[in-house]
mmCIF file of N, CA and C in Angstrom:
data_model
loop_
_atom_site.group_PDB
_atom_site.id
_atom_site.type_symbol
_atom_site.label_atom_id
_atom_site.label_comp_id
_atom_site.label_asym_id
_atom_site.label_seq_id
_atom_site.Cartn_x
_atom_site.Cartn_y
_atom_site.Cartn_z
ATOM 1 N N MET A 20 -15.817 13.498 -15.551
ATOM 2 C CA MET A 20 -15.454 12.436 -15.160
ATOM 3 C C MET A 20 -13.909 12.824 -15.319
ATOM 4 N N THR A 21 -12.619 11.407 -14.789
ATOM 5 C CA THR A 21 -12.112 11.436 -14.212
ATOM 6 C C THR A 21 -10.899 10.109 -15.003
ATOM 7 N N TRP A 22 -10.583 10.175 -15.899
ATOM 8 C CA TRP A 22 -9.286 9.436 -16.536
ATOM 9 C C TRP A 22 -8.559 9.296 -15.940
ATOM 10 N N SER A 23 -7.810 7.159 -15.631
ATOM 11 C CA SER A 23 -7.144 7.541 -14.758
ATOM 12 C C SER A 23 -5.362 6.496 -16.160
ATOM 13 N N LEU A 24 -5.811 7.300 -17.455
ATOM 14 C CA LEU A 24 -4.913 6.583 -18.390
ATOM 15 C C LEU A 24 -3.351 7.161 -18.428
ATOM 16 N N PRO A 25 -3.727 6.305 -18.474
ATOM 17 C CA PRO A 25 -1.342 7.123 -19.024
ATOM 18 C C PRO A 25 -1.258 7.748 -19.759
ATOM 19 N N SER A 26 -0.557 9.076 -19.615
ATOM 20 C CA SER A 26 -0.031 9.759 -20.742
ATOM 21 C C SER A 26 1.472 9.783 -21.442
ATOM 22 N N PRO A 27 1.676 9.898 -22.267
ATOM 23 C CA PRO A 27 1.089 9.145 -23.398
ATOM 24 C C PRO A 27 0.743 8.055 -23.761
ATOM 25 N N LEU A 28 -0.355 7.795 -24.441
ATOM 26 C CA LEU A 28 -1.160 6.881 -24.344
ATOM 27 C C LEU A 28 -0.350 5.477 -24.630
ATOM 28 N N PRO A 29 0.053 4.074 -23.934
ATOM 29 C CA PRO A 29 0.407 3.404 -25.242
ATOM 30 C C PRO A 29 -0.087 2.793 -25.810
ATOM 31 N N ARG A 30 0.710 2.391 -27.241
ATOM 32 C CA ARG A 30 -0.098 1.506 -28.133
ATOM 33 C C ARG A 30 -1.458 0.856 -27.877
ATOM 34 N N HIS A 31 -1.036 -0.457 -26.829
ATOM 35 C CA HIS A 31 -1.665 -1.614 -26.563
ATOM 36 C C HIS A 31 -2.952 -1.356 -25.809
ATOM 37 N N VAL A 32 -3.167 0.235 -25.335
ATOM 38 C CA VAL A 32 -4.483 0.789 -24.738
ATOM 39 C C VAL A 32 -4.943 1.450 -25.349
ATOM 40 N N ALA A 33 -4.408 1.627 -26.638
ATOM 41 C CA ALA A 33 -5.540 2.502 -27.507
ATOM 42 C C ALA A 33 -5.858 2.201 -28.289
ATOM 43 N N GLU A 34 -5.247 0.678 -28.450
ATOM 44 C CA GLU A 34 -5.842 -1.126 -29.577
ATOM 45 C C GLU A 34 -6.917 -1.317 -28.428
ATOM 46 N N LEU A 35 -7.286 -1.592 -27.417
ATOM 47 C CA LEU A 35 -8.090 -1.749 -26.622
ATOM 48 C C LEU A 35 -8.840 -0.574 -27.308
ATOM 49 N N ILE A 36 -9.344 0.632 -26.667
ATOM 50 C CA ILE A 36 -9.746 1.216 -26.475
ATOM 51 C C ILE A 36 -10.362 1.462 -27.734
ATOM 52 N N ALA A 37 -9.754 1.273 -28.758
ATOM 53 C CA ALA A 37 -10.042 1.200 -30.198
ATOM 54 C C ALA A 37 -10.779 0.114 -30.261
ATOM 55 N N ALA A 38 -11.201 -1.022 -29.972
ATOM 56 C CA ALA A 38 -11.873 -2.234 -30.242
ATOM 57 C C ALA A 38 -13.054 -2.059 -29.720
ATOM 58 N N ARG A 39 -13.390 -1.279 -28.239
ATOM 59 C CA ARG A 39 -14.001 -1.116 -27.623
ATOM 60 C C ARG A 39 -14.989 -0.740 -28.207
ATOM 61 N N PHE A 40 -14.698 1.042 -28.763
ATOM 62 C CA PHE A 40 -15.914 1.993 -30.118
ATOM 63 C C PHE A 40 -15.693 0.934 -30.962
ATOM 64 N N ALA A 41 -15.440 -0.459 -31.596
ATOM 65 C CA ALA A 41 -15.691 -0.791 -32.653
ATOM 66 C C ALA A 41 -17.196 -0.936 -32.573
ATOM 67 N N ALA A 42 -17.106 -2.101 -31.456
ATOM 68 C CA ALA A 42 -18.320 -2.435 -30.990
ATOM 69 C C ALA A 42 -19.023 -1.193 -31.686
ATOM 70 N N PHE A 43 -19.279 0.043 -31.285
ATOM 71 C CA PHE A 43 -20.513 0.179 -31.563
ATOM 72 C C PHE A 43 -20.849 1.532 -33.053
ATOM 73 N N ALA A 44 -19.726 0.872 -33.840
ATOM 74 C CA ALA A 44 -19.907 0.740 -35.167
ATOM 75 C C ALA A 44 -21.258 0.561 -36.062
ATOM 76 N N ASP A 45 -21.966 -0.182 -35.900
ATOM 77 C CA ASP A 45 -22.659 -0.390 -36.817
ATOM 78 C C ASP A 45 -24.436 0.386 -35.635
ATOM 79 N N PRO A 46 -24.964 0.074 -36.914
ATOM 80 C CA PRO A 46 -26.244 0.895 -36.189
ATOM 81 C C PRO A 46 -27.554 0.931 -36.061
ATOM 82 N N LEU A 47 -27.292 -0.998 -36.148
ATOM 83 C CA LEU A 47 -28.190 -2.302 -35.942
ATOM 84 C C LEU A 47 -27.620 -2.485 -34.122
ATOM 85 N N ARG A 48 -26.392 -2.460 -34.314
ATOM 86 C CA ARG A 48 -25.111 -2.460 -33.136
ATOM 87 C C ARG A 48 -26.087 -1.925 -32.095
ATOM 88 N N LEU A 49 -26.373 -0.076 -32.648
ATOM 89 C CA LEU A 49 -26.900 0.086 -31.455
ATOM 90 C C LEU A 49 -28.014 0.364 -31.454
ATOM 91 N N GLN A 50 -28.878 0.299 -32.459
ATOM 92 C CA GLN A 50 -30.317 -0.371 -32.353
ATOM 93 C C GLN A 50 -30.919 -1.293 -31.095
ATOM 94 N N ILE A 51 -29.501 -2.272 -31.709
ATOM 95 C CA ILE A 51 -30.159 -3.909 -30.346
ATOM 96 C C ILE A 51 -29.294 -3.252 -28.593
ATOM 97 N N LEU A 52 -28.610 -2.261 -28.686
ATOM 98 C CA LEU A 52 -28.406 -1.998 -26.751
ATOM 99 C C LEU A 52 -29.000 -0.817 -27.275
ATOM 100 N N ASP A 53 -30.123 0.175 -27.701
ATOM 101 C CA ASP A 53 -31.442 1.319 -27.458
ATOM 102 C C ASP A 53 -32.143 0.161 -26.684
ATOM 103 N N GLU A 54 -32.442 -1.138 -27.706
ATOM 104 C CA GLU A 54 -33.300 -2.122 -27.559
ATOM 105 C C GLU A 54 -33.663 -2.816 -25.499
ATOM 106 N N LEU A 55 -32.620 -3.060 -25.533
ATOM 107 C CA LEU A 55 -31.726 -3.676 -24.318
ATOM 108 C C LEU A 55 -32.095 -2.213 -23.060
ATOM 109 N N ARG A 56 -31.500 -1.386 -23.371
ATOM 110 C CA ARG A 56 -31.847 -0.303 -22.680
ATOM 111 C C ARG A 56 -32.823 0.259 -22.238
ATOM 112 N N ARG A 57 -33.979 -0.041 -22.932
ATOM 113 C CA ARG A 57 -35.159 0.448 -22.686
ATOM 114 C C ARG A 57 -36.387 -1.040 -21.910
ATOM 115 N N GLU A 58 -35.407 -2.401 -21.920
ATOM 116 C CA GLU A 58 -36.132 -3.689 -22.096
ATOM 117 C C GLU A 58 -35.079 -4.249 -21.139
ATOM 118 N N GLY A 59 -34.171 -3.849 -20.662
ATOM 119 C CA GLY A 59 -33.103 -4.509 -19.651
ATOM 120 C C GLY A 59 -32.266 -6.010 -20.364
ATOM 121 N N GLU A 60 -33.763 -7.100 -20.579
ATOM 122 C CA GLU A 60 -33.142 -8.210 -21.166
ATOM 123 C C GLU A 60 -34.067 -8.994 -22.566
ATOM 124 N N LEU A 61 -33.556 -9.339 -23.754
ATOM 125 C CA LEU A 61 -34.130 -9.651 -24.633
ATOM 126 C C LEU A 61 -33.839 -11.143 -24.869
ATOM 127 N N SER A 62 -34.130 -11.483 -26.161
ATOM 128 C CA SER A 62 -33.809 -12.348 -26.571
ATOM 129 C C SER A 62 -33.735 -12.591 -27.787
ATOM 130 N N VAL A 63 -32.874 -13.145 -28.879
ATOM 131 C CA VAL A 63 -32.380 -13.014 -30.307
ATOM 132 C C VAL A 63 -33.977 -12.800 -30.910
ATOM 133 N N GLY A 64 -35.176 -14.008 -30.386
ATOM 134 C CA GLY A 64 -36.362 -13.585 -31.232
ATOM 135 C C GLY A 64 -36.890 -12.090 -31.130
ATOM 136 N N GLU A 65 -36.648 -12.233 -30.400
ATOM 137 C CA GLU A 65 -37.779 -10.757 -29.617
ATOM 138 C C GLU A 65 -36.451 -9.724 -29.984
ATOM 139 N N LEU A 66 -35.566 -9.336 -29.728
ATOM 140 C CA LEU A 66 -34.722 -7.857 -31.030
ATOM 141 C C LEU A 66 -35.102 -8.237 -32.386
ATOM 142 N N VAL A 67 -35.098 -9.651 -33.496
ATOM 143 C CA VAL A 67 -34.953 -10.078 -34.580
ATOM 144 C C VAL A 67 -36.896 -9.160 -34.539
ATOM 145 N N GLU A 68 -37.447 -9.380 -32.900
ATOM 146 C CA GLU A 68 -38.837 -8.639 -34.490
ATOM 147 C C GLU A 68 -39.211 -7.346 -33.924
ATOM 148 N N ARG A 69 -38.890 -6.765 -33.291
ATOM 149 C CA ARG A 69 -38.518 -5.855 -32.449
ATOM 150 C C ARG A 69 -38.090 -4.956 -34.081
ATOM 151 N N LEU A 70 -36.685 -5.234 -34.225
ATOM 152 C CA LEU A 70 -35.947 -4.161 -35.125
ATOM 153 C C LEU A 70 -36.142 -5.225 -36.866
ATOM 154 N N ALA A 71 -37.169 -5.867 -36.663
ATOM 155 C CA ALA A 71 -36.997 -6.181 -38.695
ATOM 156 C C ALA A 71 -35.896 -6.948 -38.459
ATOM 157 N N ALA A 72 -35.258 -6.899 -38.567
ATOM 158 C CA ALA A 72 -33.793 -7.625 -38.753
ATOM 159 C C ALA A 72 -33.744 -9.566 -39.148
ATOM 160 N N THR A 73 -33.503 -9.867 -40.316
ATOM 161 C CA THR A 73 -32.878 -11.748 -39.685
ATOM 162 C C THR A 73 -32.149 -11.896 -38.312
ATOM 163 N N GLN A 74 -33.020 -12.857 -38.120
ATOM 164 C CA GLN A 74 -31.553 -13.900 -37.239
ATOM 165 C C GLN A 74 -30.374 -14.054 -36.790
ATOM 166 N N GLN A 75 -30.178 -13.597 -38.253
ATOM 167 C CA GLN A 75 -28.392 -13.989 -38.608
ATOM 168 C C GLN A 75 -27.551 -12.902 -38.314
ATOM 169 N N ASN A 76 -28.691 -12.140 -38.747
ATOM 170 C CA ASN A 76 -27.780 -10.514 -38.523
ATOM 171 C C ASN A 76 -27.941 -10.143 -36.968
ATOM 172 N N VAL A 77 -28.448 -10.362 -36.474
ATOM 173 C CA VAL A 77 -28.881 -10.018 -34.761
ATOM 174 C C VAL A 77 -27.569 -11.132 -34.695
ATOM 175 N N SER A 78 -27.937 -12.112 -34.008
ATOM 176 C CA SER A 78 -27.255 -13.234 -34.053
ATOM 177 C C SER A 78 -26.081 -12.229 -33.910
ATOM 178 N N LYS A 79 -25.149 -12.451 -35.287
ATOM 179 C CA LYS A 79 -24.285 -11.850 -35.875
ATOM 180 C C LYS A 79 -23.237 -9.927 -34.659
ATOM 181 N N HIS A 80 -24.058 -10.093 -34.733
ATOM 182 C CA HIS A 80 -24.426 -8.288 -33.957
ATOM 183 C C HIS A 80 -23.875 -8.840 -32.624
ATOM 184 N N LEU A 81 -24.848 -9.907 -32.009
ATOM 185 C CA LEU A 81 -24.468 -9.813 -30.513
ATOM 186 C C LEU A 81 -23.210 -10.683 -30.122
ATOM 187 N N SER A 82 -22.804 -11.235 -31.284
ATOM 188 C CA SER A 82 -21.822 -12.111 -31.268
ATOM 189 C C SER A 82 -20.552 -10.842 -30.609
ATOM 190 N N VAL A 83 -20.545 -10.001 -31.349
ATOM 191 C CA VAL A 83 -19.948 -8.891 -31.469
ATOM 192 C C VAL A 83 -20.081 -8.542 -29.761
ATOM 193 N N LEU A 84 -20.542 -7.557 -29.835
ATOM 194 C CA LEU A 84 -21.280 -7.289 -28.662
ATOM 195 C C LEU A 84 -21.127 -7.729 -27.559
ATOM 196 N N LEU A 85 -20.848 -8.807 -27.442
ATOM 197 C CA LEU A 85 -20.393 -10.091 -26.319
ATOM 198 C C LEU A 85 -19.236 -9.660 -25.905
ATOM 199 N N GLN A 86 -18.437 -10.902 -27.136
ATOM 200 C CA GLN A 86 -17.162 -10.604 -28.090
ATOM 201 C C GLN A 86 -16.307 -9.183 -27.091
ATOM 202 N N ARG A 87 -16.406 -7.828 -27.223
ATOM 203 C CA ARG A 87 -16.269 -6.538 -26.301
ATOM 204 C C ARG A 87 -16.876 -6.205 -25.292
ATOM 205 N N GLY A 88 -17.621 -6.835 -24.772
ATOM 206 C CA GLY A 88 -18.092 -7.361 -23.103
ATOM 207 C C GLY A 88 -18.819 -6.365 -22.820
ATOM 208 N N VAL A 89 -19.367 -6.124 -24.109
ATOM 209 C CA VAL A 89 -20.771 -4.409 -23.973
ATOM 210 C C VAL A 89 -21.813 -5.183 -23.444
ATOM 211 N N VAL A 90 -21.926 -6.383 -23.761
ATOM 212 C CA VAL A 90 -23.316 -7.565 -22.581
ATOM 213 C C VAL A 90 -23.189 -8.819 -23.120
ATOM 214 N N SER A 91 -24.084 -8.704 -21.837
ATOM 215 C CA SER A 91 -23.877 -10.319 -21.398
ATOM 216 C C SER A 91 -25.295 -11.471 -21.749
ATOM 217 N N ARG A 92 -24.334 -12.454 -21.317
ATOM 218 C CA ARG A 92 -25.450 -13.238 -21.801
ATOM 219 C C ARG A 92 -26.091 -14.053 -20.509
ATOM 220 N N ARG A 93 -27.116 -14.903 -20.465
ATOM 221 C CA ARG A 93 -27.292 -15.978 -19.699
ATOM 222 C C ARG A 93 -28.811 -16.956 -20.351
ATOM 223 N N LYS A 94 -28.794 -17.881 -19.228
ATOM 224 C CA LYS A 94 -29.730 -19.108 -20.260
ATOM 225 C C LYS A 94 -31.413 -19.475 -19.422
ATOM 226 N N GLN A 95 -32.281 -19.036 -20.302
ATOM 227 C CA GLN A 95 -33.148 -19.356 -19.340
ATOM 228 C C GLN A 95 -34.163 -20.527 -20.132
ATOM 229 N N GLY A 96 -33.818 -21.651 -19.781
ATOM 230 C CA GLY A 96 -34.418 -22.800 -20.656
ATOM 231 C C GLY A 96 -33.953 -23.327 -22.396
ATOM 232 N N THR A 97 -34.167 -23.297 -23.179
ATOM 233 C CA THR A 97 -33.957 -22.859 -24.263
ATOM 234 C C THR A 97 -33.270 -21.711 -24.925
ATOM 235 N N ARG A 98 -33.633 -20.879 -24.136
ATOM 236 C CA ARG A 98 -33.138 -18.712 -24.682
ATOM 237 C C ARG A 98 -32.241 -18.299 -24.215
ATOM 238 N N ALA A 99 -31.619 -18.038 -25.223
ATOM 239 C CA ALA A 99 -29.617 -17.058 -24.033
ATOM 240 C C ALA A 99 -31.266 -15.237 -24.043
ATOM 241 N N LEU A 100 -30.622 -15.014 -22.857
ATOM 242 C CA LEU A 100 -30.900 -13.341 -22.834
ATOM 243 C C LEU A 100 -29.805 -13.030 -22.567
ATOM 244 N N TYR A 101 -30.363 -11.371 -23.114
ATOM 245 C CA TYR A 101 -29.025 -10.554 -23.380
ATOM 246 C C TYR A 101 -29.325 -9.370 -22.406
ATOM 247 N N ARG A 102 -27.979 -8.132 -22.194
ATOM 248 C CA ARG A 102 -28.508 -7.246 -20.993
ATOM 249 C C ARG A 102 -27.266 -6.476 -21.745
ATOM 250 N N ILE A 103 -27.650 -5.580 -20.933
ATOM 251 C CA ILE A 103 -26.469 -4.847 -21.192
ATOM 252 C C ILE A 103 -25.262 -4.899 -19.907
ATOM 253 N N ALA A 104 -23.754 -5.089 -19.388
ATOM 254 C CA ALA A 104 -23.300 -5.733 -19.269
ATOM 255 C C ALA A 104 -22.380 -4.035 -18.428
ATOM 256 N N ASP A 105 -22.152 -3.645 -19.788
ATOM 257 C CA ASP A 105 -21.052 -2.698 -18.697
ATOM 258 C C ASP A 105 -22.018 -0.783 -18.407
ATOM 259 N N PRO A 106 -22.907 -0.850 -17.418
ATOM 260 C CA PRO A 106 -23.357 0.371 -17.351
ATOM 261 C C PRO A 106 -22.581 2.275 -17.931
ATOM 262 N N TYR A 107 -21.743 1.668 -18.075
ATOM 263 C CA TYR A 107 -21.260 2.877 -18.883
ATOM 264 C C TYR A 107 -21.186 3.180 -20.643
ATOM 265 N N VAL A 108 -21.584 2.129 -20.622
ATOM 266 C CA VAL A 108 -21.946 1.858 -22.389
ATOM 267 C C VAL A 108 -22.870 2.813 -22.504
ATOM 268 N N LEU A 109 -23.983 2.885 -20.963
ATOM 269 C CA LEU A 109 -25.446 3.960 -21.195
ATOM 270 C C LEU A 109 -25.354 5.658 -21.262
ATOM 271 N N GLU A 110 -24.012 5.647 -20.419
ATOM 272 C CA GLU A 110 -23.170 6.900 -19.816
ATOM 273 C C GLU A 110 -22.413 7.443 -21.228
ATOM 274 N N MET A 111 -21.984 6.556 -21.450
ATOM 275 C CA MET A 111 -21.004 7.444 -23.424
ATOM 276 C C MET A 111 -22.287 7.051 -23.724
ATOM 277 N N CYS A 112 -23.291 6.492 -24.471
ATOM 278 C CA CYS A 112 -24.360 7.012 -25.410
ATOM 279 C C CYS A 112 -24.801 7.919 -25.368
ATOM 280 N N GLU A 113 -24.766 8.349 -24.032
ATOM 281 C CA GLU A 113 -26.203 9.434 -23.388
ATOM 282 C C GLU A 113 -25.178 10.730 -24.116
ATOM 283 N N LEU A 114 -24.189 10.860 -23.523
ATOM 284 C CA LEU A 114 -22.394 11.585 -23.937
ATOM 285 C C LEU A 114 -22.428 12.012 -25.082
ATOM 286 N N VAL A 115 -22.443 10.802 -25.782
ATOM 287 C CA VAL A 115 -22.919 11.597 -27.507
ATOM 288 C C VAL A 115 -23.661 11.881 -28.098
ATOM 289 N N CYS A 116 -25.151 11.367 -27.997
ATOM 290 C CA CYS A 116 -25.852 12.411 -28.236
ATOM 291 C C CYS A 116 -26.411 13.231 -27.144
ATOM 292 N N GLY A 117 -25.582 13.656 -26.338
ATOM 293 C CA GLY A 117 -25.947 14.793 -25.934
ATOM 294 C C GLY A 117 -25.346 16.138 -27.294
ATOM 295 N N SER A 118 -24.157 15.463 -27.784
ATOM 296 C CA SER A 118 -23.609 15.889 -28.543
ATOM 297 C C SER A 118 -23.629 16.263 -29.201
ATOM 298 N N LEU A 119 -24.734 15.340 -29.949
ATOM 299 C CA LEU A 119 -24.960 15.662 -31.545
ATOM 300 C C LEU A 119 -25.956 16.332 -31.263
ATOM 301 N N GLN A 120 -27.195 16.518 -30.261
ATOM 302 C CA GLN A 120 -28.026 16.983 -30.363
ATOM 303 C C GLN A 120 -28.622 18.381 -30.493
ATOM 304 N N ARG A 121 -26.213 18.866 -28.722
ATOM 305 C CA ARG A 121 -26.558 20.208 -29.557
ATOM 306 C C ARG A 121 -25.541 20.788 -30.544
ATOM 307 N N GLU A 122 -24.947 19.964 -31.505
ATOM 308 C CA GLU A 122 -25.084 20.428 -32.834
ATOM 309 C C GLU A 122 -26.102 20.283 -33.850
ATOM 310 N N ILE A 123 -27.003 19.613 -34.123
ATOM 311 C CA ILE A 123 -27.619 20.120 -34.470
ATOM 312 C C ILE A 123 -28.341 20.868 -34.286
ATOM 313 N N ASP A 124 -28.675 21.812 -32.570
ATOM 314 C CA ASP A 124 -29.714 22.755 -32.704
ATOM 315 C C ASP A 124 -28.687 23.660 -32.837
ATOM 316 N N ALA A 125 -27.111 23.672 -32.860
ATOM 317 C CA ALA A 125 -26.616 24.768 -33.313
ATOM 318 C C ALA A 125 -27.311 25.189 -34.691
ATOM 319 N N LEU A 126 -27.241 23.944 -35.119
ATOM 320 C CA LEU A 126 -27.235 24.078 -37.315
ATOM 321 C C LEU A 126 -28.786 24.386 -37.425
ATOM 322 N N VAL A 127 -29.409 24.033 -37.356
ATOM 323 C CA VAL A 127 -30.518 24.467 -36.837
ATOM 324 C C VAL A 127 -31.699 25.828 -36.580
ATOM 325 N N ARG A 128 -30.493 26.974 -35.122
ATOM 326 C CA ARG A 128 -30.850 28.663 -35.095
ATOM 327 C C ARG A 128 -29.810 28.590 -36.218
ATOM 328 N N LEU A 129 -28.375 28.060 -36.989
ATOM 329 C CA LEU A 129 -27.640 28.626 -37.478
ATOM 330 C C LEU A 129 -28.197 29.344 -39.118
ATOM 331 N N VAL A 130 -29.474 28.179 -39.294
ATOM 332 C CA VAL A 130 -30.549 28.057 -40.536
ATOM 333 C C VAL A 130 -31.342 29.170 -40.556
ATOM 334 N N ALA A 131 -31.653 29.139 -39.057
ATOM 335 C CA ALA A 131 -32.980 29.834 -38.890
ATOM 336 C C ALA A 131 -32.250 32.170 -38.987
ATOM 337 N N GLY A 132 -31.083 31.803 -38.699
ATOM 338 C CA GLY A 132 -30.518 33.198 -39.509
ATOM 339 C C GLY A 132 -30.636 33.859 -37.151
ATOM 340 N N GLU A 133 -30.281 32.269 -36.425
ATOM 341 C CA GLU A 133 -29.486 32.681 -35.349
ATOM 342 C C GLU A 133 -28.835 32.646 -34.685
ATOM 343 N N SER A 134 -27.515 33.498 -33.575
ATOM 344 C CA SER A 134 -26.789 32.242 -33.600
ATOM 345 C C SER A 134 -26.302 31.126 -33.440
ATOM 346 N N PRO A 135 -26.018 30.466 -34.171
ATOM 347 C CA PRO A 135 -26.057 28.607 -33.412
ATOM 348 C C PRO A 135 -25.340 28.791 -32.165
ATOM 349 N N ASP A 136 -24.135 29.544 -31.175
ATOM 350 C CA ASP A 136 -24.262 29.475 -30.128
ATOM 351 C C ASP A 136 -25.343 28.702 -28.445
ATOM 352 N N VAL A 137 -24.909 27.571 -29.175
ATOM 353 C CA VAL A 137 -26.288 27.049 -27.718
ATOM 354 C C VAL A 137 -25.845 26.395 -27.155
ATOM 355 N N ALA A 138 -25.497 26.169 -25.627
ATOM 356 C CA ALA A 138 -25.648 24.820 -24.907
ATOM 357 C C ALA A 138 -24.914 25.277 -25.067
ATOM 358 N N GLY A 139 -23.647 24.952 -24.985
ATOM 359 C CA GLY A 139 -21.649 23.794 -25.050
ATOM 360 C C GLY A 139 -21.843 23.927 -26.793
ATOM 361 N N SER A 140 -22.122 24.461 -27.631
ATOM 362 C CA SER A 140 -21.970 23.683 -28.926
ATOM 363 C C SER A 140 -21.211 25.732 -29.063
ATOM 364 N N SER A 141 -21.095 25.362 -31.124
ATOM 365 C CA SER A 141 -20.381 26.227 -31.401
ATOM 366 C C SER A 141 -20.251 26.118 -32.680
ATOM 367 N N THR A 142 -20.106 27.595 -32.638
ATOM 368 C CA THR A 142 -19.796 28.296 -35.063
ATOM 369 C C THR A 142 -19.033 26.838 -35.215
ATOM 370 N N ALA A 143 -18.092 26.660 -34.088
ATOM 371 C CA ALA A 143 -17.199 25.475 -35.379
ATOM 372 C C ALA A 143 -17.835 23.710 -35.281
ATOM 373 N N SER A 144 -18.682 24.123 -34.198
ATOM 374 C CA SER A 144 -19.229 22.327 -34.765
ATOM 375 C C SER A 144 -20.099 22.286 -35.824
ATOM 376 N N SER A 145 -20.667 23.332 -35.881
ATOM 377 C CA SER A 145 -22.138 24.053 -36.988
ATOM 378 C C SER A 145 -21.583 23.642 -38.788
ATOM 379 N N ARG A 146 -20.647 24.511 -37.985
ATOM 380 C CA ARG A 146 -19.109 24.485 -39.757
ATOM 381 C C ARG A 146 -19.262 23.004 -39.937
ATOM 382 N N ARG A 147 -18.831 22.154 -38.857
ATOM 383 C CA ARG A 147 -18.463 21.487 -39.599
ATOM 384 C C ARG A 147 -19.486 20.191 -39.984
ATOM 385 N N LEU A 148 -21.482 20.186 -39.407
ATOM 386 C CA LEU A 148 -22.238 19.816 -39.493
ATOM 387 C C LEU A 148 -22.454 19.837 -41.038
ATOM 388 N N VAL A 149 -22.167 21.556 -42.005
ATOM 389 C CA VAL A 149 -22.259 21.783 -42.447
ATOM 390 C C VAL A 149 -21.861 21.314 -43.721
ATOM 391 N N GLY A 150 -20.575 20.920 -43.615
ATOM 392 C CA GLY A 150 -19.681 20.865 -44.738
ATOM 393 C C GLY A 150 -18.290 21.319 -45.010
ATOM 394 N N ARG A 151 -18.461 22.647 -44.305
ATOM 395 C CA ARG A 151 -17.558 24.029 -43.978
ATOM 396 C C ARG A 151 -16.305 24.101 -43.289
ATOM 397 N N PRO A 152 -15.304 23.979 -43.306
ATOM 398 C CA PRO A 152 -13.988 23.878 -42.935
ATOM 399 C C PRO A 152 -13.999 24.865 -41.198
ATOM 400 N N ALA A 153 -14.475 24.438 -40.816
ATOM 401 C CA ALA A 153 -13.945 25.318 -39.009
ATOM 402 C C ALA A 153 -13.011 25.906 -39.047
ATOM 403 N N PRO A 154 -13.293 26.901 -38.419
ATOM 404 C CA PRO A 154 -11.075 27.993 -38.109
ATOM 405 C C PRO A 154 -10.365 26.778 -37.472
ATOM 406 N N ARG A 155 -8.619 27.228 -37.964
ATOM 407 C CA ARG A 155 -7.678 26.574 -36.421
ATOM 408 C C ARG A 155 -7.939 27.164 -35.531
ATOM 409 N N ALA A 156 -7.250 26.669 -35.122
ATOM 410 C CA ALA A 156 -6.921 26.606 -33.341
ATOM 411 C C ALA A 156 -6.357 28.388 -33.408
ATOM 412 N N ASN A 157 -5.145 28.305 -34.077
ATOM 413 C CA ASN A 157 -4.477 29.857 -34.161
ATOM 414 C C ASN A 157 -5.642 31.219 -35.112
ATOM 415 N N GLY A 158 -6.929 30.687 -35.880
ATOM 416 C CA GLY A 158 -7.743 31.877 -35.982
ATOM 417 C C GLY A 158 -7.462 31.816 -37.435
ATOM 418 N N GLU A 159 -6.155 31.318 -37.900
ATOM 419 C CA GLU A 159 -6.172 30.993 -39.778
ATOM 420 C C GLU A 159 -7.451 30.142 -40.800
ATOM 421 N N GLN A 160 -8.159 30.923 -41.303
ATOM 422 C CA GLN A 160 -8.800 29.789 -42.235
ATOM 423 C C GLN A 160 -8.697 28.618 -43.068
ATOM 424 N N PRO A 161 -9.091 27.699 -42.725
ATOM 425 C CA PRO A 161 -8.252 26.897 -43.909
ATOM 426 C C PRO A 161 -8.314 26.943 -45.408
ATOM 427 N N PRO A 162 -8.053 25.896 -46.636
ATOM 428 C CA PRO A 162 -7.779 26.590 -47.193
ATOM 429 C C PRO A 162 -9.344 26.456 -47.773
ATOM 430 N N ALA A 163 -9.612 27.034 -49.307
ATOM 431 C CA ALA A 163 -11.425 26.635 -49.446
ATOM 432 C C ALA A 163 -11.509 25.368 -49.885
ATOM 433 N N GLY A 164 -10.931 24.434 -50.170
ATOM 434 C CA GLY A 164 -11.354 23.064 -50.300
ATOM 435 C C GLY A 164 -11.531 22.422 -48.978
ATOM 436 N N GLY A 165 -11.326 22.601 -48.112
ATOM 437 C CA GLY A 165 -10.362 22.355 -46.695
ATOM 438 C C GLY A 165 -9.602 21.826 -46.134
ATOM 439 N N GLY A 166 -8.474 21.707 -47.565
ATOM 440 C CA GLY A 166 -7.197 20.470 -46.988
ATOM 441 C C GLY A 166 -6.259 20.876 -45.567
ATOM 442 N N ARG A 167 -5.453 20.276 -45.161
ATOM 443 C CA ARG A 167 -4.943 19.887 -43.966
ATOM 444 C C ARG A 167 -3.736 20.458 -44.825
ATOM 445 N N ARG A 168 -3.213 20.776 -43.838
ATOM 446 C CA ARG A 168 -1.600 21.212 -43.706
ATOM 447 C C ARG A 168 -0.907 19.992 -43.136
#
């Protein structure tokens, strides 16, 4: 994947990117996106039923996703149907989930006493998962408290 972003990244561009990522910063919004990914298009009522959430809560989170351009809405009679508007959202979610899966696999191997280095994961990522600080890029070990310099 190639980015055509300016370097260094201007503040206003960083703010736009942060706003997009903020749309994914809630577990219910991620569950909504997962339902829309699986079903294609759903109403608020259908999402409420599938997610066992309140209509008010689902509507609030759909509003955030709509404002950020992550989902789109169309009217069908008296119902509003929502769908994922940006196909790159699904690719981003797959990348994040794949990365997490590699870290989990590495942690499982570490706990089992095997080498945690599996398919692109590293000992450093496993250490992050278990709360131990990873070595610095220069090879030094960080202070025992995990502090930063």
